[in-house]
JSON list of C-alpha atoms in Angstrom, two decimals:
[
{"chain": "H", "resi": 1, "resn": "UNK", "atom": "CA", "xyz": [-142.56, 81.68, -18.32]},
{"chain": "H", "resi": 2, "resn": "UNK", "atom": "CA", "xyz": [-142.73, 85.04, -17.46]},
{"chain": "H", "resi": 3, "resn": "UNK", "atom": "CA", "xyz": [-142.98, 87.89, -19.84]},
{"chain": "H", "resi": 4, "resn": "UNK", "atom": "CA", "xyz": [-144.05, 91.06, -17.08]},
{"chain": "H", "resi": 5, "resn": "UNK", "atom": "CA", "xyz": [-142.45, 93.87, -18.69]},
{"chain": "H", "resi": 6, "resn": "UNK", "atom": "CA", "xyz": [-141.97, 92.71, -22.08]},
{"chain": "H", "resi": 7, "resn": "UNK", "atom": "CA", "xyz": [-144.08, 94.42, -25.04]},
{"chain": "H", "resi": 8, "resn": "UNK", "atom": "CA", "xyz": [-145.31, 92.71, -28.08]},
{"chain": "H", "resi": 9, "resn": "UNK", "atom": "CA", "xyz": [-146.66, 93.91, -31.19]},
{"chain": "H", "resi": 10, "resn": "UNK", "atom": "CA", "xyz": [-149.29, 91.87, -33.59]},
{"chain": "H", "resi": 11, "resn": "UNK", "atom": "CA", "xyz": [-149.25, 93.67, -37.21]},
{"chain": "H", "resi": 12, "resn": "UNK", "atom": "CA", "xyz": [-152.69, 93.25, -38.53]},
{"chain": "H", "resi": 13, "resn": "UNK", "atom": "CA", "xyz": [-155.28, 94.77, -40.57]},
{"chain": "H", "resi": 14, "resn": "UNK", "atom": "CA", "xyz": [-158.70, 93.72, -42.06]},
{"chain": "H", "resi": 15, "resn": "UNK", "atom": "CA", "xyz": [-158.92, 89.52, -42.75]},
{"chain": "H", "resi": 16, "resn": "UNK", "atom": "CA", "xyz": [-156.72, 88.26, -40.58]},
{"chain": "H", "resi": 17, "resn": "UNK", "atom": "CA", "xyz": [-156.63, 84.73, -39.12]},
{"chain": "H", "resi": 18, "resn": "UNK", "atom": "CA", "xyz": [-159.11, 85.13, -36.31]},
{"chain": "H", "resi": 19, "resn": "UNK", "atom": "CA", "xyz": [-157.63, 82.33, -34.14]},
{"chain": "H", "resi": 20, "resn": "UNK", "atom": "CA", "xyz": [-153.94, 83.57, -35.60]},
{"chain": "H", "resi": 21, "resn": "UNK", "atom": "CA", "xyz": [-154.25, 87.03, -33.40]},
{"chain": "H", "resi": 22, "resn": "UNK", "atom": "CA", "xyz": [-156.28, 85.80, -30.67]},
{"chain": "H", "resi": 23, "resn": "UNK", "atom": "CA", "xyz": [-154.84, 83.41, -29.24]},
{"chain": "H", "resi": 24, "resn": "UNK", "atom": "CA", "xyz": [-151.37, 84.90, -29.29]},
{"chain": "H", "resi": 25, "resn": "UNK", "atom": "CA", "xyz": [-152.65, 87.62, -28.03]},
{"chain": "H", "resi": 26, "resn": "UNK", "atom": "CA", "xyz": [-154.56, 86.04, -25.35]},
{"chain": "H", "resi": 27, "resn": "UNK", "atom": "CA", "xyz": [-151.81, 83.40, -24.91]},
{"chain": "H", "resi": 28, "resn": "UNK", "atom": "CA", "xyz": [-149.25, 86.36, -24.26]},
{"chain": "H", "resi": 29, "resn": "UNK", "atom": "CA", "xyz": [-150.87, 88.43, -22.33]},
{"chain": "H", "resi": 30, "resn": "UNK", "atom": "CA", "xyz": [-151.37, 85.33, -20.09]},
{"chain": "H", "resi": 31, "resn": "UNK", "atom": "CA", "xyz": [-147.51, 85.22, -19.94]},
{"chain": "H", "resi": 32, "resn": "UNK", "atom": "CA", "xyz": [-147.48, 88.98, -18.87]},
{"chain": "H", "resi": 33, "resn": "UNK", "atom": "CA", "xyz": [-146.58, 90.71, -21.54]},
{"chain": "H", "resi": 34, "resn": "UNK", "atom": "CA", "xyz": [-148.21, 93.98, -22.74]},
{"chain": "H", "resi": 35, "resn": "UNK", "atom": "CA", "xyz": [-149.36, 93.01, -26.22]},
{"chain": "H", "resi": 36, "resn": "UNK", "atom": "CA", "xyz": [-150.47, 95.91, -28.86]},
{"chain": "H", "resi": 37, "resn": "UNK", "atom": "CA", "xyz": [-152.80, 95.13, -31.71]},
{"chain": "H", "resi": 38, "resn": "UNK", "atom": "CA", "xyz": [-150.86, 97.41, -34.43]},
{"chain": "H", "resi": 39, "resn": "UNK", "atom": "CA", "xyz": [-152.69, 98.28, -37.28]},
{"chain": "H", "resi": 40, "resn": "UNK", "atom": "CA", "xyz": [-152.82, 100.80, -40.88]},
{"chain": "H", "resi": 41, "resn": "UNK", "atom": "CA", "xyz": [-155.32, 102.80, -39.30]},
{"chain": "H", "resi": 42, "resn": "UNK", "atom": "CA", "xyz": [-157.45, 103.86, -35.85]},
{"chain": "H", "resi": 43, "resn": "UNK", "atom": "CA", "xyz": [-160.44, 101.83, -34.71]},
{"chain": "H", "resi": 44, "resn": "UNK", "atom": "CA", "xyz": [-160.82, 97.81, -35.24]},
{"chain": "H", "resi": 45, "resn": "UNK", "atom": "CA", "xyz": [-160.15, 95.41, -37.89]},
{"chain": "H", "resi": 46, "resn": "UNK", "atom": "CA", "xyz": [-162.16, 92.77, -38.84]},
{"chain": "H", "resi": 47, "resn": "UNK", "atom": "CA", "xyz": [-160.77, 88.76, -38.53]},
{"chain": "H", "resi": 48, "resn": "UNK", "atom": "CA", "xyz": [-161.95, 85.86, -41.11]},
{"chain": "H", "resi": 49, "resn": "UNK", "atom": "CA", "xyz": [-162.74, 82.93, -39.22]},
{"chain": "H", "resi": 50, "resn": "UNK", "atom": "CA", "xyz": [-162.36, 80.25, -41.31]},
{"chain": "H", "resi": 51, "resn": "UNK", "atom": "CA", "xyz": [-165.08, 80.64, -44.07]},
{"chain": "H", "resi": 52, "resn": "UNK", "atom": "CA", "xyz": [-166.52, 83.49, -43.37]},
{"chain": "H", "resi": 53, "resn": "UNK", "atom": "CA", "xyz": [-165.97, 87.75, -41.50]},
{"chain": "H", "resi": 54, "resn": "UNK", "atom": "CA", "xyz": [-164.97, 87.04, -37.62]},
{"chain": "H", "resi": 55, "resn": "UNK", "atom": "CA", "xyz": [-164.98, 89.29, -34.86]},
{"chain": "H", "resi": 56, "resn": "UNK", "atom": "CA", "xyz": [-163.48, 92.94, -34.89]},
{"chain": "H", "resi": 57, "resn": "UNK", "atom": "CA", "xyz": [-160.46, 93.22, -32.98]},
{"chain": "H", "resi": 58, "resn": "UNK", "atom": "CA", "xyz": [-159.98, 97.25, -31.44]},
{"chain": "H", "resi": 59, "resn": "UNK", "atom": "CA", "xyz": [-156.39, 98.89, -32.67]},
{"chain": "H", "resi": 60, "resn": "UNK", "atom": "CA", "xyz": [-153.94, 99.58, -30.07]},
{"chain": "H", "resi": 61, "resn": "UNK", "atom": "CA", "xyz": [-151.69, 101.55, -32.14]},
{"chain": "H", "resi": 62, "resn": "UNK", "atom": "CA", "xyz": [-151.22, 102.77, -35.65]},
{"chain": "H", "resi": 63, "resn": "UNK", "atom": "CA", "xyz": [-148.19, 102.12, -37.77]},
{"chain": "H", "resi": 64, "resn": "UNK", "atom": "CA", "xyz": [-147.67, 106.32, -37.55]},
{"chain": "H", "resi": 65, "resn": "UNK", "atom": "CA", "xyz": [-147.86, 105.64, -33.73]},
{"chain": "H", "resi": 66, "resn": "UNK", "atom": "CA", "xyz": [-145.54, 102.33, -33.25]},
{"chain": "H", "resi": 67, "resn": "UNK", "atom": "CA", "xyz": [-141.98, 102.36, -32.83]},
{"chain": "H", "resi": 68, "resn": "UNK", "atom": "CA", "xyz": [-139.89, 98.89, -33.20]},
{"chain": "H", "resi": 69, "resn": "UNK", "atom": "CA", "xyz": [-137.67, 100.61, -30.08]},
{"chain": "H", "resi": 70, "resn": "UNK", "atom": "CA", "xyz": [-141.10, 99.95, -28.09]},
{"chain": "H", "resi": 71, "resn": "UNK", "atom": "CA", "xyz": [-141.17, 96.06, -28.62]},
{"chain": "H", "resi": 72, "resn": "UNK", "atom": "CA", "xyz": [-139.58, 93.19, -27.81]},
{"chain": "H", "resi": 73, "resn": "UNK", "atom": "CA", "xyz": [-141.44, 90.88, -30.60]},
{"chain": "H", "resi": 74, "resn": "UNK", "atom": "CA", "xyz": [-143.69, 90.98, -33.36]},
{"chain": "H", "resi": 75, "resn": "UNK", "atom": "CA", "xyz": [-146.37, 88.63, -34.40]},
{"chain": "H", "resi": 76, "resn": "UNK", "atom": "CA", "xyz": [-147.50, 88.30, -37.61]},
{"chain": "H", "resi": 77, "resn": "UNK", "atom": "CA", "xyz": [-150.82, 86.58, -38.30]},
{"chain": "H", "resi": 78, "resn": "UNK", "atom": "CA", "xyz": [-151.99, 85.20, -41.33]},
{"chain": "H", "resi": 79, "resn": "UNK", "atom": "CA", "xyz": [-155.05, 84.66, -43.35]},
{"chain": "H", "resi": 80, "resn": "UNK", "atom": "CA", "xyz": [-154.74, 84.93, -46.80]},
{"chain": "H", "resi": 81, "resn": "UNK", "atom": "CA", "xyz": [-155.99, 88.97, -46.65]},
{"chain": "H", "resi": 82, "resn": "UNK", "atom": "CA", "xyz": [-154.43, 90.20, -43.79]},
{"chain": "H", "resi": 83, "resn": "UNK", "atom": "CA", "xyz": [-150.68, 89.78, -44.96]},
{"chain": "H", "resi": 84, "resn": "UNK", "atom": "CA", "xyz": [-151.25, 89.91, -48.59]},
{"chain": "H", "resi": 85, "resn": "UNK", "atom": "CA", "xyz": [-152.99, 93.74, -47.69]},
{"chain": "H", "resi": 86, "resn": "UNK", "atom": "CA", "xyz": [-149.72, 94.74, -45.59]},
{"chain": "H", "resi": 87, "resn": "UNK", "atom": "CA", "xyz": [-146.69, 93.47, -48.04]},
{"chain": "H", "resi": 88, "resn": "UNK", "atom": "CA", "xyz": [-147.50, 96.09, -50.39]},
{"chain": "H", "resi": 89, "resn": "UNK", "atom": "CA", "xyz": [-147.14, 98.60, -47.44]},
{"chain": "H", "resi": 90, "resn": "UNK", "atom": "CA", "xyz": [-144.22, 100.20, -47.32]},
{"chain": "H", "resi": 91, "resn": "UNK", "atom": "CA", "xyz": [-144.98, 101.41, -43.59]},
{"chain": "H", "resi": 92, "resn": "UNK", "atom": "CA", "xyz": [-145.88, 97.48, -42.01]},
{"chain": "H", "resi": 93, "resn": "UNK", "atom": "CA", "xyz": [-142.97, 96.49, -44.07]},
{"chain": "H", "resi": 94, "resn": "UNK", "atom": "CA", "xyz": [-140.60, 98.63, -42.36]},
{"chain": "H", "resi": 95, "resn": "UNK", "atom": "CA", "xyz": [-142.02, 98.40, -39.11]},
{"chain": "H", "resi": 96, "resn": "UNK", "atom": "CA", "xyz": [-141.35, 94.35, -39.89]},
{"chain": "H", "resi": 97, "resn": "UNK", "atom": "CA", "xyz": [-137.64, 95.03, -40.27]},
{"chain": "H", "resi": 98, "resn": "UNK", "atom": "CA", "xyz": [-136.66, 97.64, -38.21]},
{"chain": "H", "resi": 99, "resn": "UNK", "atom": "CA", "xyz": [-137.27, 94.79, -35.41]},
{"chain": "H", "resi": 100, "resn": "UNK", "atom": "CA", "xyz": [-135.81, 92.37, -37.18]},
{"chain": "H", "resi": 101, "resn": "UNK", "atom": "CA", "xyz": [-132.45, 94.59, -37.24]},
{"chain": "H", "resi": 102, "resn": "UNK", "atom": "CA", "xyz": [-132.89, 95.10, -34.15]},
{"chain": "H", "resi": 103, "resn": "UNK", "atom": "CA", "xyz": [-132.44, 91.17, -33.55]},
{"chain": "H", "resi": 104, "resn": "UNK", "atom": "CA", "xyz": [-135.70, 90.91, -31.51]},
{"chain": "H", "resi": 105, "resn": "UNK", "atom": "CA", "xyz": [-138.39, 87.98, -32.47]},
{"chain": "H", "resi": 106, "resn": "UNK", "atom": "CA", "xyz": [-140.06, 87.70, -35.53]},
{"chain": "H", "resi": 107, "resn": "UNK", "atom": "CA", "xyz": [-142.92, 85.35, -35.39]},
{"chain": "H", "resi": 108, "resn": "UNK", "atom": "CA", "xyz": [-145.20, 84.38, -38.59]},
{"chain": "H", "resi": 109, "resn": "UNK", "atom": "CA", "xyz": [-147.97, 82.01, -39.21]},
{"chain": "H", "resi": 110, "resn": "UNK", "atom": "CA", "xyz": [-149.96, 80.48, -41.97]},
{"chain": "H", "resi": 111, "resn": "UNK", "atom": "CA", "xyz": [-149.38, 82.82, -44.98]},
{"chain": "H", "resi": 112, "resn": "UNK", "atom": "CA", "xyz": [-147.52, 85.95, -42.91]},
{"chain": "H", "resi": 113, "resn": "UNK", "atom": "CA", "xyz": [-144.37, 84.31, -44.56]},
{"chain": "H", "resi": 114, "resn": "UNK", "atom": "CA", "xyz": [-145.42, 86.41, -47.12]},
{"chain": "H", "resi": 115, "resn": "UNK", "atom": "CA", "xyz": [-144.04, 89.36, -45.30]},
{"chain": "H", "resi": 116, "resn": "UNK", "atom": "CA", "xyz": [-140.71, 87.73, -44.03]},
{"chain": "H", "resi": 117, "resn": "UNK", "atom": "CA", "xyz": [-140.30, 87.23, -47.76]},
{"chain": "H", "resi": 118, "resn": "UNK", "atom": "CA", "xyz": [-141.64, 90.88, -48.77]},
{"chain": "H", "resi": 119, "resn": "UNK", "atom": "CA", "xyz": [-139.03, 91.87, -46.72]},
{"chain": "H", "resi": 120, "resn": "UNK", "atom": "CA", "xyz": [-135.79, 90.05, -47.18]},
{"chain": "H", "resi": 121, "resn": "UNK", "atom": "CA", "xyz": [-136.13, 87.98, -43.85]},
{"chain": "H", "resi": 122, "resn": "UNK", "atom": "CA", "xyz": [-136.84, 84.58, -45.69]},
{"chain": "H", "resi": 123, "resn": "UNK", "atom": "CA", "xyz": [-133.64, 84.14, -47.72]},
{"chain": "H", "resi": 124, "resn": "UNK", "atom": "CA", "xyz": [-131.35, 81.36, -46.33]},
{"chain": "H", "resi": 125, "resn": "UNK", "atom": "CA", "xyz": [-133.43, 81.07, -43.14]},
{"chain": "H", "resi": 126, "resn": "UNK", "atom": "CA", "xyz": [-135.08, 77.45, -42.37]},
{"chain": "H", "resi": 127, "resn": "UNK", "atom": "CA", "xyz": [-139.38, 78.44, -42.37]},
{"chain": "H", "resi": 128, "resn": "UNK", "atom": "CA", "xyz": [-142.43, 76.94, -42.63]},
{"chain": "H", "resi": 129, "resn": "UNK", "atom": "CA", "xyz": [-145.67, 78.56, -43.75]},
{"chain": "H", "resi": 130, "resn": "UNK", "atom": "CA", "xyz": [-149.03, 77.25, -45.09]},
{"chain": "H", "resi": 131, "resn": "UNK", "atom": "CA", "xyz": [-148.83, 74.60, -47.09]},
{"chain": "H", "resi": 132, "resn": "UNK", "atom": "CA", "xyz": [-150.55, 76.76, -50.74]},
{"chain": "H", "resi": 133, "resn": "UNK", "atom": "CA", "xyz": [-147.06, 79.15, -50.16]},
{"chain": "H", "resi": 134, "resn": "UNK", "atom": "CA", "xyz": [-144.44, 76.28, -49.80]},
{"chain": "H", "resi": 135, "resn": "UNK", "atom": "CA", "xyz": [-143.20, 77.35, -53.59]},
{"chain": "H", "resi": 136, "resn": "UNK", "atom": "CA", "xyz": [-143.57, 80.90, -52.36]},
{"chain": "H", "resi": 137, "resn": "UNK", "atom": "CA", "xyz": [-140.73, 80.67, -49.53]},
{"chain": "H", "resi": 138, "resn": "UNK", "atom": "CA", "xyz": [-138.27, 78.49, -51.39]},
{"chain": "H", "resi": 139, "resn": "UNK", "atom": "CA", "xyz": [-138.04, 80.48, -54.07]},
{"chain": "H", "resi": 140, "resn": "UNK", "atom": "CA", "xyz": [-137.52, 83.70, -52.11]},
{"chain": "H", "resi": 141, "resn": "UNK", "atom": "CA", "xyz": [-134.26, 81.30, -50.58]},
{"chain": "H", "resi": 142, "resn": "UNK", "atom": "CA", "xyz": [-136.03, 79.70, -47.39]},
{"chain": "H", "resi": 143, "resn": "UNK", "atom": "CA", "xyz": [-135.45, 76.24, -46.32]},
{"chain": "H", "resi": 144, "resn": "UNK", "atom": "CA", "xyz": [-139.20, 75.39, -46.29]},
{"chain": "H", "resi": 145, "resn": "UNK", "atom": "CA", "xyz": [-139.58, 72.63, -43.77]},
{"chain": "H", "resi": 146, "resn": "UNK", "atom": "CA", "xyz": [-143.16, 70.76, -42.90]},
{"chain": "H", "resi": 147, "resn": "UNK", "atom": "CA", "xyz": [-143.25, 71.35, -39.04]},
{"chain": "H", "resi": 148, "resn": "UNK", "atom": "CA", "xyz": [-145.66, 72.73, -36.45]},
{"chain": "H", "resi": 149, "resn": "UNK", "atom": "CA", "xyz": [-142.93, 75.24, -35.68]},
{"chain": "H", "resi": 150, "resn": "UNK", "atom": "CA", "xyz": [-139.29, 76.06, -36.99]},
{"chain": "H", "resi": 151, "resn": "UNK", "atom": "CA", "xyz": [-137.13, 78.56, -35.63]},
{"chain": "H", "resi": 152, "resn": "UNK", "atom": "CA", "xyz": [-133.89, 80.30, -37.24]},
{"chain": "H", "resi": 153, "resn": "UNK", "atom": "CA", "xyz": [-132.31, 82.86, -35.12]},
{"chain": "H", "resi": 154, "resn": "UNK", "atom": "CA", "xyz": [-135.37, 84.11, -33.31]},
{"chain": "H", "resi": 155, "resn": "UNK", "atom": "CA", "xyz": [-137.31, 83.86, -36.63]},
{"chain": "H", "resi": 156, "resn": "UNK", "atom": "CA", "xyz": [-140.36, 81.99, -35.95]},
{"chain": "H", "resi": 157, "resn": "UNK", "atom": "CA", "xyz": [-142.71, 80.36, -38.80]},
{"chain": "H", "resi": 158, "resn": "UNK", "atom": "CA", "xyz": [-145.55, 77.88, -38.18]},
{"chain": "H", "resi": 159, "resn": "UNK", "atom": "CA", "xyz": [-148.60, 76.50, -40.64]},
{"chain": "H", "resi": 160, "resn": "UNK", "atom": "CA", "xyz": [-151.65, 76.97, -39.24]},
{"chain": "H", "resi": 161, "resn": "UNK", "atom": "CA", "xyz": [-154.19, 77.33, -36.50]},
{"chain": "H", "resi": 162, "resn": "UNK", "atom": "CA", "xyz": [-153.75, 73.78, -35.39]},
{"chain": "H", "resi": 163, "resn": "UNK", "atom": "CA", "xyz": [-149.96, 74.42, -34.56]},
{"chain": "H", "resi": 164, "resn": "UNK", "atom": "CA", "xyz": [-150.80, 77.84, -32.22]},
{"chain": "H", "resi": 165, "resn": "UNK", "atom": "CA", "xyz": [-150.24, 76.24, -28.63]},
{"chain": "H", "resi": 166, "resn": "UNK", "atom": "CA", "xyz": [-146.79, 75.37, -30.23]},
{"chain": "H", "resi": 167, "resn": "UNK", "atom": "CA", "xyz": [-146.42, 78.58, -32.05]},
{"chain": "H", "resi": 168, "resn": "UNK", "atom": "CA", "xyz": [-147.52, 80.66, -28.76]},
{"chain": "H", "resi": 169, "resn": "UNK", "atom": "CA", "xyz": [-145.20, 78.33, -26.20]},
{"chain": "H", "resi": 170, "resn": "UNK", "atom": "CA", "xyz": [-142.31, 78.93, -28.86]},
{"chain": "H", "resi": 171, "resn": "UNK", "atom": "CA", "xyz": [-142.51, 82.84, -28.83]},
{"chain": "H", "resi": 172, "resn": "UNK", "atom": "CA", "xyz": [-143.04, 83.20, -24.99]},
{"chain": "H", "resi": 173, "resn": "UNK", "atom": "CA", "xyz": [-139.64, 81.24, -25.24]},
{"chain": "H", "resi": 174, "resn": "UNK", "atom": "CA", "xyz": [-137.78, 83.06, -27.49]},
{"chain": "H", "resi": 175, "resn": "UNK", "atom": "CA", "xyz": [-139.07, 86.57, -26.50]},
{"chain": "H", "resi": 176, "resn": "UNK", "atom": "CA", "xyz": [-137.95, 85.28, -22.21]},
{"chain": "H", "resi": 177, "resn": "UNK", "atom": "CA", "xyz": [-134.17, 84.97, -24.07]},
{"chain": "H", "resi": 178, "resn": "UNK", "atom": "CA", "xyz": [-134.01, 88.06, -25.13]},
{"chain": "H", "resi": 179, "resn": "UNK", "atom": "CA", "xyz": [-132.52, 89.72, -28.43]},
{"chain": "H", "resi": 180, "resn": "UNK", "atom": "CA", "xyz": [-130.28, 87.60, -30.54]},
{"chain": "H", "resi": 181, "resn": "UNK", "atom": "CA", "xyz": [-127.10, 89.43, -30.81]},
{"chain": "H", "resi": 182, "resn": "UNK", "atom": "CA", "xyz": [-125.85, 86.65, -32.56]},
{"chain": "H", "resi": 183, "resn": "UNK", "atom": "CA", "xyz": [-128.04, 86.63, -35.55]},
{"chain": "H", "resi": 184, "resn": "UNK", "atom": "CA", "xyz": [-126.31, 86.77, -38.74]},
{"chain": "H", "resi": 185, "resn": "UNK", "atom": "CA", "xyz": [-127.54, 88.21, -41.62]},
{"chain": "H", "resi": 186, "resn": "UNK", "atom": "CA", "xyz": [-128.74, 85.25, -44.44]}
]
């Protein structure tokens, strides 16, 4: 599908996911979207690749700098660091909902569930995360399920690298159908 003309945002700072913000990104972009690595700060942020530092990824765009009125998505990688770093800022956080009220797509993988629930996103919303934060999303009021990829309303969750292609596929989908002016609030 075709994405030319659609902008998407990936929130990330310092241990993210290295295959959970490149290959959305790269996946994306393929699709023709303009995709914006948005970060705390100016320069690059490094990635943890599995079991060890990854690769630094250059900052499109500070928080100060991004607007949710610029975006038709967000992605949110995981990693345990990278998410666990931004739900105690108030600044990612905000960013995080602003396009969520503005009932555009809300993608998160592995433990980024961490900021749908940070946020106030996860309650009554069928999600799936990483396996170690199942307990995590249920008892923030999620219907956890164990898929590859669940959707709610635009709201997209998956578990882990092995589930990107479907993860990827599943926001080019959503973000091609535009806003979801039927979303209701949990």
């Amino acid at each position: 599908m075709d994405l030319t003309g659609k902008k998407i945002a990936i929130l990330a700072t310092n241990g993210f996911e290295q295959a959970e913000l490149e290959v959305p990104q790269k996946r994306l972009k393929q699709a023709g979207a303009t995709v914006d690595v948005v970060s705390l700060a100016v320069g690059e942020i490094k990635g943890w690749d599995q079991e060890d530092w990854g690769r630094p990824v250059k900052v499109d765009k500070t928080l100060d700098e991004a607007s949710a009125a610029d975006y038709d998505a967000i992605v949110l990688p995981g990693g345990q660091i990278n998410p666990d770093l931004l739900r105690v800022e108030p600044k990612a956080l905000k960013f995080i909902k602003d396009i969520f009220d503005a009932k555009k797509v809300v993608a998160a993988v592995c433990h980024a569930p961490w900021l749908l629930i940070e946020t106030g996103i996860a309650k009554g919303r069928k999600m799936t995360s990483f396996r170690s934060i199942k307990t995590d999303v249920a008892n923030a009021g999620a219907k956890w399920e164990d898929a590859e990829v669940v959707v709610d309303q635009s709201i997209i969750t998956s578990r882990n690298p092995g589930d990107l292609e479907a993860f990827c596929a599943k926001i080019v989908e959503e973000v091609k159908e535009g806003r979801h002016t039927q979303r209701s609030a949990a």
